[in-house]
Structure formats: structure tokens, C-alpha cells
Coordinates of C-alpha atoms in Angstrom, one line a residue:
Chain K
M1 CA 87.1 -126.8 -40.9
S2 CA 89.6 -126.1 -43.7
N3 CA 92.1 -128.8 -42.6
Q4 CA 89.5 -131.5 -42.6
E5 CA 89.7 -134.1 -45.3
P6 CA 87.3 -133.3 -48.2
Q7 CA 84.2 -135.5 -48.0
I8 CA 83.5 -137.5 -51.1
V9 CA 80.0 -138.7 -51.9
G10 CA 79.4 -140.5 -55.2
E11 CA 82.6 -139.2 -56.8
R12 CA 81.6 -135.6 -55.8
R13 CA 83.1 -133.4 -53.2
V14 CA 80.7 -132.0 -50.6
L15 CA 81.4 -128.3 -50.1
G16 CA 79.0 -127.6 -47.2
I17 CA 75.8 -128.5 -45.5
V18 CA 73.3 -125.8 -44.8
P19 CA 71.1 -126.0 -41.6
G20 CA 67.4 -125.1 -41.5
R21 CA 64.4 -125.9 -43.5
P22 CA 64.3 -125.9 -47.3
P23 CA 63.3 -122.5 -48.8
V24 CA 60.6 -124.0 -50.9
G25 CA 57.2 -124.1 -49.4
E26 CA 57.8 -121.5 -46.7
R27 CA 58.6 -118.7 -49.1
K28 CA 56.1 -115.9 -49.3
D29 CA 54.6 -114.7 -52.5
P30 CA 56.8 -112.5 -54.6
Q31 CA 56.8 -108.9 -53.3
Q32 CA 55.7 -107.5 -56.5
D33 CA 52.1 -108.2 -55.4
D34 CA 52.0 -105.5 -52.8
S35 CA 54.1 -102.8 -54.5
V36 CA 52.8 -100.0 -56.7
M37 CA 54.5 -97.4 -58.9
V38 CA 55.1 -94.2 -57.1
W39 CA 54.1 -92.3 -60.2
P40 CA 51.2 -91.9 -60.6
H41 CA 49.7 -93.6 -57.6
L42 CA 51.6 -91.9 -54.7
L43 CA 52.4 -88.7 -56.5
V44 CA 48.7 -88.0 -57.3
R45 CA 47.9 -88.4 -53.6
H46 CA 50.7 -86.2 -52.5
A47 CA 49.6 -83.5 -55.0
V48 CA 46.1 -83.6 -53.6
V49 CA 47.4 -83.3 -50.0
S50 CA 49.6 -80.4 -51.0
V51 CA 46.7 -78.5 -52.6
A52 CA 44.5 -79.2 -49.5
V53 CA 47.2 -78.0 -47.1
L54 CA 47.9 -74.8 -49.2
L55 CA 44.1 -74.2 -49.4
L56 CA 43.9 -74.4 -45.6
V57 CA 46.8 -72.0 -45.2
L58 CA 45.2 -69.6 -47.7
I59 CA 41.8 -69.7 -45.9
L60 CA 43.4 -69.1 -42.5
A61 CA 45.5 -66.3 -43.9
V62 CA 42.5 -64.6 -45.4
L63 CA 40.3 -65.0 -42.3
F64 CA 42.8 -64.3 -39.5
D65 CA 45.4 -61.6 -39.4
A66 CA 48.7 -62.3 -37.6
P67 CA 48.8 -60.3 -34.3
L68 CA 50.9 -57.2 -33.9
R69 CA 50.9 -55.5 -30.5
D70 CA 52.5 -52.3 -29.4
I71 CA 56.2 -51.8 -30.1
A72 CA 58.5 -53.6 -27.7
N73 CA 58.9 -51.8 -24.4
P74 CA 61.3 -53.1 -21.8
T75 CA 59.7 -51.1 -19.0
V76 CA 56.2 -52.5 -19.3
T77 CA 55.5 -56.2 -18.8
P78 CA 52.1 -57.2 -20.3
N79 CA 49.8 -59.1 -18.0
P80 CA 49.4 -62.1 -18.6
E81 CA 52.6 -62.8 -20.4
K82 CA 52.2 -66.0 -22.5
A83 CA 54.9 -68.0 -24.3
P84 CA 54.2 -69.3 -27.9
W85 CA 51.7 -72.1 -27.7
Y86 CA 54.2 -74.9 -28.3
F87 CA 56.1 -73.8 -25.2
I88 CA 53.0 -73.0 -23.1
A89 CA 52.9 -76.5 -21.5
L90 CA 56.4 -75.7 -20.2
Q91 CA 55.2 -72.3 -18.9
E92 CA 52.3 -74.0 -17.1
L93 CA 54.8 -76.4 -15.5
L94 CA 57.0 -73.4 -14.5
A95 CA 54.1 -71.8 -12.6
Q96 CA 53.8 -75.0 -10.6
F97 CA 57.4 -76.3 -10.1
H98 CA 60.8 -74.9 -9.5
P99 CA 62.3 -73.6 -12.8
M100 CA 65.1 -76.1 -12.5
V101 CA 62.6 -78.9 -12.8
A102 CA 60.2 -77.4 -15.3
G103 CA 62.7 -75.4 -17.4
V104 CA 65.6 -77.8 -17.6
L105 CA 64.9 -81.3 -16.3
V106 CA 61.6 -81.9 -18.0
P107 CA 62.4 -80.6 -21.5
G108 CA 65.8 -82.3 -21.3
A109 CA 64.3 -85.6 -20.3
I110 CA 61.7 -85.3 -23.1
I111 CA 64.3 -84.7 -25.8
I112 CA 66.8 -87.3 -24.6
G113 CA 63.9 -89.8 -24.1
L114 CA 62.7 -89.2 -27.7
V115 CA 66.1 -89.5 -29.2
A116 CA 66.9 -92.7 -27.2
L117 CA 63.5 -94.3 -27.8
P118 CA 64.5 -96.6 -30.7
Y119 CA 67.5 -97.8 -28.6
I120 CA 65.5 -98.4 -25.4
D121 CA 62.5 -100.0 -27.0
R122 CA 64.0 -103.1 -28.7
N123 CA 60.7 -104.9 -29.0
E124 CA 60.3 -105.7 -32.7
A125 CA 56.5 -106.0 -32.7
T126 CA 54.6 -103.2 -34.3
S127 CA 51.0 -103.9 -33.4
P128 CA 49.8 -101.9 -30.3
G129 CA 48.7 -105.0 -28.5
R130 CA 52.2 -106.4 -28.4
R131 CA 53.9 -103.2 -27.1
K132 CA 51.6 -102.1 -24.4
V133 CA 54.2 -100.4 -22.2
A134 CA 55.6 -98.2 -25.0
V135 CA 52.2 -97.2 -26.3
A136 CA 50.8 -96.5 -22.8
T137 CA 53.8 -94.4 -21.8
F138 CA 53.7 -92.4 -25.0
T139 CA 50.0 -91.9 -24.8
I140 CA 50.1 -90.7 -21.2
F141 CA 52.8 -88.2 -22.2
I142 CA 50.9 -86.9 -25.2
V143 CA 47.6 -86.5 -23.2
V144 CA 49.3 -84.7 -20.3
W145 CA 51.2 -82.4 -22.7
I146 CA 48.1 -81.5 -24.7
A147 CA 46.1 -80.9 -21.5
L148 CA 48.8 -78.6 -20.1
T149 CA 48.9 -76.8 -23.4
I150 CA 45.2 -76.2 -23.5
I151 CA 45.1 -75.1 -19.8
G152 CA 48.0 -72.7 -20.3
F153 CA 46.6 -71.4 -23.6
A154 CA 42.9 -70.9 -22.8
F155 CA 42.4 -71.2 -19.1
R156 CA 45.1 -68.8 -17.8
G157 CA 44.5 -65.0 -17.4
P158 CA 46.2 -62.2 -15.6
S159 CA 49.0 -63.2 -13.2
W160 CA 48.5 -66.8 -14.5
S161 CA 45.3 -67.1 -12.5
W162 CA 42.5 -69.5 -13.6
V163 CA 39.9 -68.1 -16.0
W164 CA 37.1 -69.7 -18.0
P165 CA 37.8 -69.3 -21.7
W166 CA 34.1 -68.6 -22.4
Q167 CA 34.1 -65.7 -19.9
E168 CA 37.5 -64.1 -20.6
W169 CA 39.9 -64.9 -23.4
Y170 CA 43.7 -64.4 -23.2
G171 CA 45.0 -66.9 -25.8
V172 CA 47.2 -65.5 -28.5
L173 CA 48.6 -67.3 -31.5
Chain L
M1 CA 51.1 -86.3 -81.9
S2 CA 50.2 -83.7 -79.3
I3 CA 52.2 -80.5 -78.9
G4 CA 53.5 -81.7 -75.6
Q5 CA 54.8 -84.9 -77.0
R6 CA 56.3 -83.1 -79.9
I7 CA 58.2 -80.7 -77.6
R8 CA 59.4 -83.6 -75.4
R9 CA 60.7 -85.5 -78.4
S10 CA 62.5 -82.6 -79.9
T11 CA 66.3 -82.3 -79.5
V12 CA 65.9 -79.7 -76.8
G13 CA 63.2 -81.7 -75.0
R14 CA 65.2 -84.8 -75.0
S15 CA 68.2 -82.9 -73.6
I16 CA 66.1 -81.8 -70.7
S17 CA 64.0 -84.8 -69.7
R18 CA 66.0 -87.7 -71.4
S19 CA 62.9 -90.0 -71.4
P20 CA 60.3 -88.6 -73.7
D21 CA 57.8 -91.5 -73.7
V22 CA 56.0 -92.8 -70.7
V23 CA 53.9 -95.7 -71.7
T24 CA 54.9 -98.7 -69.6
D25 CA 56.0 -99.1 -66.0
R26 CA 59.5 -99.5 -67.3
D27 CA 59.3 -96.1 -68.9
R28 CA 58.1 -94.6 -65.7
A29 CA 61.0 -96.1 -63.8
T30 CA 63.4 -94.8 -66.4
K31 CA 61.8 -91.3 -66.1
H32 CA 62.3 -91.6 -62.3
W33 CA 66.0 -92.3 -62.6
A34 CA 66.4 -89.5 -65.2
S35 CA 64.5 -86.8 -63.4
F36 CA 66.1 -84.8 -60.6
L37 CA 62.9 -84.0 -58.8
L38 CA 61.4 -87.4 -59.1
H39 CA 64.5 -89.2 -57.9
I40 CA 63.6 -88.0 -54.4
Y41 CA 60.9 -90.6 -54.5
P42 CA 61.5 -94.3 -54.7
V43 CA 60.3 -95.9 -58.0
K44 CA 57.9 -98.2 -56.2
V45 CA 56.4 -98.2 -52.7
R46 CA 54.3 -100.7 -50.8
R47 CA 50.6 -100.5 -51.5
Q48 CA 49.8 -99.7 -47.9
E49 CA 51.6 -96.4 -48.2
L50 CA 48.8 -95.2 -50.4
N51 CA 46.3 -95.5 -47.6
F52 CA 45.5 -92.4 -45.7
R53 CA 45.7 -94.1 -42.3
Y54 CA 49.2 -95.4 -43.0
S55 CA 50.8 -92.0 -42.4
W56 CA 47.9 -89.5 -42.6
F57 CA 50.2 -87.8 -45.1
L58 CA 51.7 -85.8 -42.3
G59 CA 55.2 -86.0 -43.6
V60 CA 54.3 -84.6 -47.0
T61 CA 52.1 -82.0 -45.2
S62 CA 55.2 -80.8 -43.2
M63 CA 57.2 -80.6 -46.4
V64 CA 54.6 -78.5 -48.1
L65 CA 54.4 -76.1 -45.2
F66 CA 58.2 -75.9 -45.1
G67 CA 58.0 -74.9 -48.8
S68 CA 55.3 -72.4 -48.1
L69 CA 57.4 -70.9 -45.3
F70 CA 60.5 -70.8 -47.5
V71 CA 58.7 -68.8 -50.2
S72 CA 56.7 -66.5 -48.0
G73 CA 59.8 -65.9 -45.9
M74 CA 61.8 -64.8 -48.8
Y75 CA 59.1 -62.3 -49.7
L76 CA 59.1 -60.9 -46.2
M77 CA 62.9 -60.5 -46.2
F78 CA 62.7 -57.9 -48.9
F79 CA 60.8 -55.5 -46.5
Y80 CA 62.5 -56.2 -43.2
V81 CA 65.6 -54.8 -41.5
P82 CA 66.5 -56.5 -38.2
S83 CA 67.2 -53.5 -36.0
P84 CA 65.1 -52.4 -33.0
A85 CA 64.9 -48.9 -34.6
T86 CA 63.3 -50.2 -37.8
A87 CA 61.9 -53.7 -37.2
Y88 CA 58.5 -52.7 -35.8
G89 CA 58.0 -49.9 -38.4
D90 CA 58.9 -52.3 -41.2
I91 CA 56.2 -54.7 -40.1
Q92 CA 53.7 -51.9 -39.9
N93 CA 54.8 -50.7 -43.3
L94 CA 54.5 -54.3 -44.7
Q95 CA 51.0 -54.6 -43.5
T96 CA 49.7 -51.2 -44.7
S97 CA 51.6 -50.3 -47.9
V98 CA 53.2 -53.4 -49.4
A99 CA 51.2 -55.4 -52.0
F100 CA 49.9 -58.5 -50.3
G101 CA 52.2 -57.7 -47.4
Q102 CA 49.6 -58.5 -44.7
F103 CA 48.5 -61.6 -46.6
I104 CA 52.0 -63.0 -47.0
R105 CA 52.8 -62.3 -43.3
N106 CA 49.6 -64.2 -42.4
V107 CA 50.6 -67.1 -44.7
H108 CA 54.0 -67.2 -43.0
R109 CA 52.5 -67.1 -39.5
W110 CA 49.9 -69.8 -40.1
S111 CA 52.2 -72.0 -42.0
A112 CA 54.6 -71.8 -39.0
H113 CA 52.0 -72.8 -36.5
L114 CA 50.7 -75.6 -38.7
M115 CA 54.2 -76.9 -39.3
V116 CA 54.9 -77.3 -35.6
L117 CA 51.6 -79.1 -35.3
A118 CA 52.2 -81.3 -38.4
V119 CA 55.7 -82.3 -37.5
A120 CA 54.7 -83.2 -33.9
A121 CA 51.7 -85.1 -35.3
H122 CA 53.9 -86.9 -37.8
M123 CA 56.2 -88.0 -35.0
S124 CA 53.2 -89.3 -33.0
R125 CA 51.9 -91.2 -36.0
M126 CA 55.3 -92.8 -36.7
F127 CA 55.5 -93.8 -33.0
Y128 CA 52.1 -95.6 -33.1
R129 CA 53.1 -97.3 -36.3
G130 CA 56.3 -98.4 -34.8
A131 CA 58.2 -96.9 -37.6
Y132 CA 61.3 -96.3 -35.4
K133 CA 62.0 -100.0 -35.1
P134 CA 65.2 -101.4 -36.7
P135 CA 66.6 -100.6 -39.1
R136 CA 64.9 -97.2 -39.1
E137 CA 66.2 -96.1 -35.7
F138 CA 68.5 -93.4 -36.9
N139 CA 65.8 -91.8 -39.2
W140 CA 63.7 -91.4 -36.1
V141 CA 66.5 -89.6 -34.3
I142 CA 66.9 -87.3 -37.3
G143 CA 63.2 -86.7 -37.1
V144 CA 63.4 -85.7 -33.5
V145 CA 66.2 -83.2 -34.3
L146 CA 64.0 -81.8 -37.1
L147 CA 61.2 -81.3 -34.6
V148 CA 63.5 -79.4 -32.3
L149 CA 64.8 -77.3 -35.2
T150 CA 61.2 -76.6 -36.3
M151 CA 60.4 -75.3 -32.8
L152 CA 63.6 -73.2 -32.7
M153 CA 62.7 -71.8 -36.1
S154 CA 59.4 -70.8 -34.8
F155 CA 60.8 -69.4 -31.6
T156 CA 63.5 -67.3 -33.3
G157 CA 60.9 -66.0 -35.8
Y158 CA 58.7 -65.0 -32.9
L159 CA 61.0 -62.1 -31.9
L160 CA 61.4 -60.5 -35.3
P161 CA 58.2 -58.3 -35.3
W162 CA 59.7 -56.6 -32.2
D163 CA 56.3 -56.0 -30.5
Q164 CA 55.3 -56.5 -26.9
L165 CA 54.2 -60.1 -27.6
A166 CA 57.6 -60.9 -29.2
Y167 CA 59.8 -59.1 -26.7
W168 CA 58.4 -60.7 -23.5
A169 CA 57.8 -64.1 -24.9
I170 CA 61.5 -64.3 -25.8
T171 CA 62.5 -62.7 -22.4
V172 CA 60.6 -65.4 -20.5
G173 CA 61.7 -68.2 -22.8
A174 CA 65.4 -67.3 -22.6
S175 CA 65.1 -67.0 -18.8
M176 CA 64.3 -70.7 -18.6
A177 CA 67.9 -71.3 -19.8
A178 CA 69.2 -69.5 -16.8
F179 CA 68.3 -72.5 -14.7
V180 CA 70.7 -74.9 -16.5
P181 CA 73.0 -76.2 -13.7
W182 CA 76.4 -74.5 -13.3
M183 CA 76.5 -72.5 -16.5
G184 CA 72.9 -71.2 -16.7
A185 CA 73.8 -67.5 -16.7
Q186 CA 76.3 -68.0 -19.5
V187 CA 73.9 -70.1 -21.6
Q188 CA 71.2 -67.4 -21.2
A189 CA 73.6 -64.6 -22.0
T190 CA 74.9 -66.4 -25.1
L191 CA 71.3 -67.0 -26.3
I192 CA 70.2 -63.4 -26.1
A193 CA 73.7 -61.9 -26.5
G194 CA 73.7 -59.8 -23.3
D195 CA 71.8 -59.5 -20.1
Q196 CA 68.6 -58.4 -21.7
V197 CA 66.8 -58.7 -25.0
G198 CA 68.1 -56.0 -27.3
S199 CA 69.5 -55.2 -30.7
A200 CA 72.2 -57.9 -30.4
T201 CA 69.5 -60.4 -29.7
L202 CA 67.5 -59.3 -32.7
I203 CA 70.3 -59.7 -35.2
R204 CA 71.3 -63.0 -33.6
F205 CA 67.8 -64.4 -33.9
Y206 CA 67.5 -63.1 -37.4
V207 CA 70.6 -64.8 -38.6
L208 CA 69.5 -68.0 -37.0
H209 CA 66.1 -67.7 -38.4
V210 CA 66.9 -67.0 -42.0
A211 CA 70.2 -68.8 -42.5
V212 CA 71.6 -71.1 -39.9
L213 CA 68.5 -73.1 -38.9
P214 CA 67.0 -73.4 -42.4
G215 CA 70.4 -74.6 -43.7
A216 CA 70.6 -77.2 -41.0
M217 CA 67.0 -78.2 -41.7
V218 CA 67.6 -78.6 -45.4
I219 CA 70.7 -80.8 -44.9
L220 CA 68.9 -83.0 -42.3
L221 CA 65.7 -83.2 -44.5
M222 CA 67.8 -84.4 -47.4
F223 CA 69.1 -87.2 -45.3
H224 CA 65.7 -87.9 -43.8
L225 CA 64.1 -88.3 -47.2
W226 CA 67.0 -90.3 -48.6
R227 CA 66.6 -92.8 -45.8
W228 CA 62.8 -92.9 -46.4
R229 CA 63.5 -93.6 -50.1
K230 CA 66.0 -96.3 -49.3
D231 CA 63.7 -98.0 -46.9
A232 CA 60.5 -97.7 -49.0
M233 CA 60.4 -101.4 -50.0
L234 CA 61.6 -102.7 -46.6
S235 CA 59.5 -105.5 -45.4
Q236 CA 57.6 -104.8 -42.2
P237 CA 59.0 -106.6 -39.2
Q238 CA 57.0 -109.8 -38.8
E239 CA 54.8 -110.0 -35.8
G240 CA 56.0 -112.0 -32.8
R241 CA 59.3 -113.0 -34.3
A242 CA 61.1 -111.5 -31.4
Chain Y
M1 CA 110.0 -100.3 -46.4
S2 CA 109.9 -99.1 -42.8
Q3 CA 110.9 -95.6 -44.0
Q4 CA 107.9 -95.5 -46.3
Y5 CA 105.7 -96.6 -43.5
D6 CA 106.9 -93.9 -41.3
R7 CA 106.3 -91.2 -43.9
R8 CA 102.8 -92.4 -44.4
K9 CA 102.2 -92.4 -40.7
F10 CA 103.7 -88.9 -40.5
L11 CA 101.5 -87.6 -43.2
S12 CA 98.3 -89.1 -41.8
R13 CA 99.2 -87.7 -38.4
L14 CA 99.8 -84.3 -40.0
W15 CA 96.4 -84.4 -41.5
S16 CA 94.7 -85.3 -38.3
W17 CA 96.6 -82.6 -36.4
S18 CA 95.8 -80.0 -39.0
A19 CA 92.1 -80.9 -39.1
G20 CA 92.1 -80.7 -35.3
L21 CA 93.8 -77.3 -35.3
V22 CA 91.3 -76.0 -37.9
A23 CA 88.4 -77.4 -35.8
A24 CA 89.7 -75.8 -32.6
A25 CA 90.2 -72.4 -34.4
G26 CA 86.7 -72.6 -35.8
T27 CA 85.3 -73.4 -32.4
W28 CA 87.2 -70.6 -30.7
T29 CA 86.2 -68.1 -33.4
T30 CA 82.5 -69.1 -33.2
W31 CA 82.6 -68.7 -29.4
D32 CA 84.3 -65.4 -29.8
V33 CA 81.5 -64.2 -32.1
L34 CA 78.7 -65.6 -30.0
K35 CA 79.9 -65.0 -26.4
P36 CA 77.9 -62.5 -24.5
K37 CA 79.1 -58.9 -24.9
A38 CA 79.3 -56.7 -21.9
S39 CA 75.9 -55.0 -22.0
V40 CA 75.8 -51.6 -23.5
G41 CA 75.9 -48.8 -20.9
A42 CA 76.5 -51.1 -17.9
G43 CA 78.6 -49.3 -15.4
P44 CA 78.3 -46.5 -12.8
V45 CA 75.1 -44.3 -13.2
R46 CA 74.7 -41.1 -11.3
T47 CA 71.2 -40.8 -10.0
V48 CA 69.7 -38.6 -7.3
S49 CA 70.7 -37.3 -4.0
P50 CA 70.0 -39.6 -1.0
D51 CA 67.5 -37.2 0.4
E52 CA 65.1 -37.8 -2.5
V53 CA 65.0 -41.6 -1.9
P54 CA 61.8 -42.4 0.0
S55 CA 61.8 -44.6 3.1
S56 CA 58.3 -45.7 2.3
G57 CA 57.5 -46.6 -1.3
V58 CA 60.1 -46.7 -4.0
L59 CA 61.6 -44.5 -6.7
E60 CA 61.7 -45.9 -10.2
I61 CA 64.9 -45.0 -12.1
R62 CA 64.8 -45.9 -15.8
E63 CA 68.5 -45.3 -16.3
I64 CA 69.4 -48.2 -14.0
S65 CA 66.4 -50.4 -14.9
G66 CA 65.5 -50.5 -11.3
Y67 CA 64.3 -48.9 -8.1
L68 CA 65.8 -47.0 -5.2
T69 CA 64.5 -47.2 -1.7
R70 CA 65.8 -46.7 1.8
V71 CA 65.9 -48.5 5.1
E72 CA 66.7 -45.8 7.6
D73 CA 70.0 -44.4 6.1
E74 CA 70.9 -47.3 3.9
V75 CA 70.0 -46.9 0.2
V76 CA 68.8 -50.1 -1.5
A77 CA 69.1 -50.3 -5.4
L78 CA 67.0 -53.1 -6.9
W79 CA 67.1 -54.4 -10.4
W80 CA 63.6 -54.6 -11.7
R81 CA 64.1 -58.0 -13.4
C82 CA 62.2 -60.8 -11.7
P83 CA 64.7 -63.6 -10.7
H84 CA 62.1 -66.1 -11.8
L85 CA 61.8 -65.6 -15.6
G86 CA 62.9 -62.0 -16.2
C87 CA 59.8 -60.0 -16.4
K88 CA 59.9 -56.4 -15.1
V89 CA 58.5 -56.4 -11.6
P90 CA 56.3 -53.4 -11.0
W91 CA 55.7 -51.7 -7.7
C92 CA 52.1 -51.9 -6.5
D93 CA 51.1 -48.7 -4.7
T94 CA 47.9 -50.0 -3.1
S95 CA 49.6 -52.9 -1.3
A96 CA 53.1 -51.4 -1.1
Q97 CA 55.0 -54.4 -2.4
F98 CA 56.5 -55.6 -5.6
E99 CA 54.1 -57.9 -7.6
C100 CA 55.2 -59.7 -10.8
P101 CA 52.4 -60.0 -13.3
C102 CA 53.9 -62.9 -15.2
H103 CA 53.7 -65.7 -12.6
G104 CA 52.7 -63.9 -9.5
S105 CA 55.9 -63.7 -7.5
V106 CA 55.7 -61.1 -4.7
F107 CA 58.5 -59.2 -2.9
N108 CA 58.5 -56.7 -0.1
R109 CA 59.8 -53.1 -0.4
V110 CA 63.4 -54.0 -0.2
G111 CA 63.0 -56.9 -2.7
E112 CA 62.9 -59.8 -0.2
Y113 CA 61.0 -62.9 -1.3
R114 CA 57.3 -63.1 -0.1
R115 CA 55.7 -65.8 -2.2
G116 CA 55.4 -67.2 -5.8
P117 CA 57.6 -69.3 -8.0
A118 CA 60.7 -67.0 -7.8
P119 CA 63.7 -68.9 -6.4
R120 CA 65.1 -65.9 -4.4
G121 CA 64.6 -62.2 -3.7
M122 CA 65.2 -59.4 -6.2
D123 CA 68.8 -58.7 -7.3
H124 CA 70.7 -55.7 -6.0
Y125 CA 73.1 -53.2 -7.5
S126 CA 75.9 -51.9 -5.4
T127 CA 75.8 -48.2 -4.7
T128 CA 78.2 -45.4 -3.5
V129 CA 77.6 -41.7 -2.8
E130 CA 79.8 -39.3 -4.7
S131 CA 79.5 -35.5 -4.4
G132 CA 76.0 -35.7 -3.0
L133 CA 74.6 -38.1 -5.6
I134 CA 73.9 -41.8 -5.4
V135 CA 76.0 -43.7 -8.0
V136 CA 74.6 -47.0 -8.9
D137 CA 76.9 -49.5 -10.5
T138 CA 74.7 -51.4 -12.9
A139 CA 77.6 -53.7 -13.8
S140 CA 77.8 -55.0 -10.3
I141 CA 74.8 -57.2 -9.4
T142 CA 74.4 -59.4 -6.4
N143 CA 71.7 -62.1 -6.2
G144 CA 68.8 -61.6 -3.9
D145 CA 68.6 -63.5 -0.6
A146 CA 67.0 -67.0 -0.5
P147 CA 63.5 -67.1 0.8
G148 CA 63.5 -66.5 4.5
D149 CA 62.6 -64.0 7.2
E150 CA 62.0 -60.5 6.1
S151 CA 64.3 -57.8 7.6
I152 CA 61.5 -55.1 7.6
D153 CA 58.1 -55.4 9.2
E154 CA 55.9 -54.0 6.5
P155 CA 52.9 -56.2 5.6
P156 CA 50.8 -55.4 2.6
I157 CA 48.7 -52.2 3.4
G158 CA 45.9 -52.8 1.0
P159 CA 44.5 -54.7 -2.0
E160 CA 47.0 -56.3 -4.4
C161 CA 47.4 -55.2 -8.0
L162 CA 47.4 -58.9 -9.1
E163 CA 44.0 -60.0 -10.2
G164 CA 43.0 -63.1 -8.4
G165 CA 46.5 -64.4 -8.3
E166 CA 47.0 -66.7 -5.5
G167 CA 50.6 -67.6 -6.2

């Protein structure tokens, strides 16, 4: 390139030729049109959300006391013994599969899968119709996980046996 | 001139806020740059971000709950000693003879449950919006780490009341780690500092709960929010350009 | 010129090596703080005389977190921790077997696997007899046997303590 003779057109040197269509005509409207000032527009909404969330916490805290059972006793195992609700799907899996699968492989695969998701799914489209595989996989995972959590939380009684929540209740938050 | 304006325009007022008048958008932007708290936010965002269905405001909900946990947790720390001999009694004492003790404990508990829920829901919403697509990949990764940290925070906090619920939930949870291939027993023993849950476990979980994990979360949150602020005016990937 | 270059290289290497050294020291210290301590009180525990150990049923001994039982003259010391997820496995008198309330694992009188999600039988302590007393070494634990045939022929004698647990 650099050792080519400079091209002269009408007494002027041509520095370069740019490929592609001209910018005029295809250019979108200036972006100012769809931008808004954060203050006050977004901040007002965030303030409303904050108040609503704190109100919800306040109502829950007034209505329901945090549980406190007997003092810890290593010689007595309560029956049933439930994990915190966000781990109860894992506990439900543990009752069905070998601990190696349910306690290590599944949670490991979930975390690695979530971390690697942006690097696996290189499809640039954002509308659900154009990324059916990703949306379907994630939706199935979420539905199964919620179902396992509800089963473990409400439908399991002593010795992890099946109970109907409207007959016996063993869920603890 | 109102009293507020008068204070803002005084020498002291100017030294604090540096931009006393907010009339035009330009003033607002100036105020943004000059204010420590507001600089967390971008000056402008896309109009769609104002819609409820864009994010369901789950990110800011998580932040508010984190703040609530921070404040209520500090209150609880004044009345709690992490030792098997005292922990349970401290909680009982807190509930019966400390002003608003039971209420603050409830706030902490409910905020914790809601935060796990809000962070998980935030992640799902971001997935369906495709907000992990380039160039935002790394902020998604940070978000996943924050979700894991949130659950660890909740899990370590679960042991602290030292009641039957806490003791056996942690025993069962930590036993899962024993099935890690090759080094399961060591992982479990390191987690609970011994071969069964005891005083060493309690102090270990306490330090994780009040210092190590919150510190890690604050650092990651700063990065998470900074990236959000940087990307606020990013154009959405155009459909079908792949 | 080349001398300057060497000094710069030397200094930058020195930096990297020092940083690596500090990182290694930090890792080692952290591990030293976090590594599992030998559990308090683990070691030989003097219990009861072999005559007091029943050959049907079990004797719960809190000091060893476990049970003593006997097959003919051989004393068996079991840790009460379930090999599944660490719950305490209680003895059920009505069925004469170990039944874990957490996830329904069941073991026979000498801790051999019967059913449930546990990967193996209950873990054993090693025992010796000194001056007429059984000494249980709680620091020496051997894993239970993998699921297989039972060495004793003692089927459940009655209703189980587990409520409606089928496994």
C-alpha cells in the first residue's frame, strides 16, 4: 500500500477509498430521542420501588415472627429435617439420586452452565422467537427447579415421605 | 428565595454540593457529576428503562434488600456473641428484652429470604431480555457470582441462631460437600472446621457472614453497577444482524 | 545499554518473584487457619465392660457419639452419623434396626446397609479391651461396608419408627 505511487486526480492526491454505502440516508435518528434524564425520571421510580419493597418487608416482619426452635442438640435429629428453601430442590434430588449426582454434579453443572452461558450462546438476537433453544432450555430448568422446591418445601413430611400440604404442614422458612 | 435554596447557595452549601441551582437538564447533569451518590447512576438512560416490564425493577429491589440487611444486621451484631454457650440465649434475649429486637430479627430474616428470591428473579429477567449478550457477558458472570454469594450469605446466617433448625440444616448441607470426588472429606471438614458442627463452625460461619462475604459482595456490586452505568446508553443489538 | 536492560529485567523479575512469594505465604497462612482441626476430644474413650453390651439391641454411648452392640463375642462400635448426609441415626426398638429420619436410610443391628439413599453401611470405630473395659478410639473410623449381603440374620421384628417412609 505505502509503496504505491500516490494517485493524483485533478491536481489532488487521493488518500483512500472507503468501501460500503454512504452514511447519509441509512443513518438512524439521533439517539437523543429515546434517552431521558435519570434524575428525576428513573430516580423517582427507584424511590417508589424502594418504599414499596421496604413496606413489604415491614408488613412481613410485623405479621410473621422468625422461627426459633429448641437449642441445638447433636443427639436428636428432628424429623423431617429440611434444608433452607433455596437448597430444598437439591435435597429433593438427594432423596432420589446418589449424593454424588445430586450434591455435586447437578449444582456444579448449574453454576458452570450459568457462568458460561454468555460464551456458549453467541446468538445476537434478543427476541424470544429468534432464540428458541436458549429460551426453551432455561424455561425447562426454571420450571423443574421451582417444582422441586415446592415439592420439597410443602409436600414432604416425616422421613421425607409424601404428604398433602392441606392435611399436614412441615414447611419452615 | 426559599430557605433550602438559601442554604444551598451559602458558602457552606456550595462547598458540599457544588451545584446549587438545578433548572435545566445541563444543571442536572452537572449535579450528577458533582454528587458522589448520584454518580452511581448514569446521567441519561434509554426511555425503555423507565418501563416496569423492562427490568421489573428487580435489580434495585435487590439493592434495597441488601441495604435493609446491612442495617438490620448491624443492629443484631450488638446483641450476639458467636459461641455455642451464648448464641441461643442471645437470640432469646434479643427477642424478649431488647427494644425492637424481635422486629429487627424478623426484618433481617424476611429481607434475606426476599433477597435470594429477588436476585434469582433478576437473573431470570435478564436472561429473557437477553441482557447477557455482547458486550455485557462479563457483567452477567459477575451477577451469577453475586447470586452464589447471596445464597452463601443466607446459608451462613442460617446457623447463627444455634437452634435445632440451624444445626441440622447446616449438618445436612455441609454433608453434601463430602461427595465431592477425591477430596470430599477435606472439603467438608474445612467447611465446618472439624468432623461435626460445633463451636469452630459457628465462629467460622459468623466471620464469613459478617465480614468476608459482605466485603466480597460490596466489591463485586461496585463493579456490577459501574458496568451497568457504563452500558446504560448502549444500543440494543439489532435484530437479525447475526 | 545492555547493562541497563539487564538491571531492568532483574528488577522486574524480582518484583514478580516477591509478589509470588507473598501470594504463596498468604495462601499457606490462609490454609493453616482454615484447615480442619483435629476434633476436640477425639481419641480413646473408656466405656463399659464387655458383659454390659447386649447381643440383641444396642447400647447408646454419648461419649463416643455412637452405639455398642455385639455379635457373639465380638464388640461392634458404630458412629451414629448417617453416611448419607450426617444426621444422627436413632435405634428403633419396635423394628430392631437403625432408621434415619432425614431421608429414610435403614441399617441392621450391626450397621449394615438395608435400604435408602445412603451409599454404604454405618461407620465403625476400632475398639480394644483394657482392664475389663471396652476402649473405643473415636479418632480411628473405618467406613461402613458397601451395600451387600448382611452378616447377621435379623429381619425387622415389628413396625418401623419411620412414618410412611418407603425409602
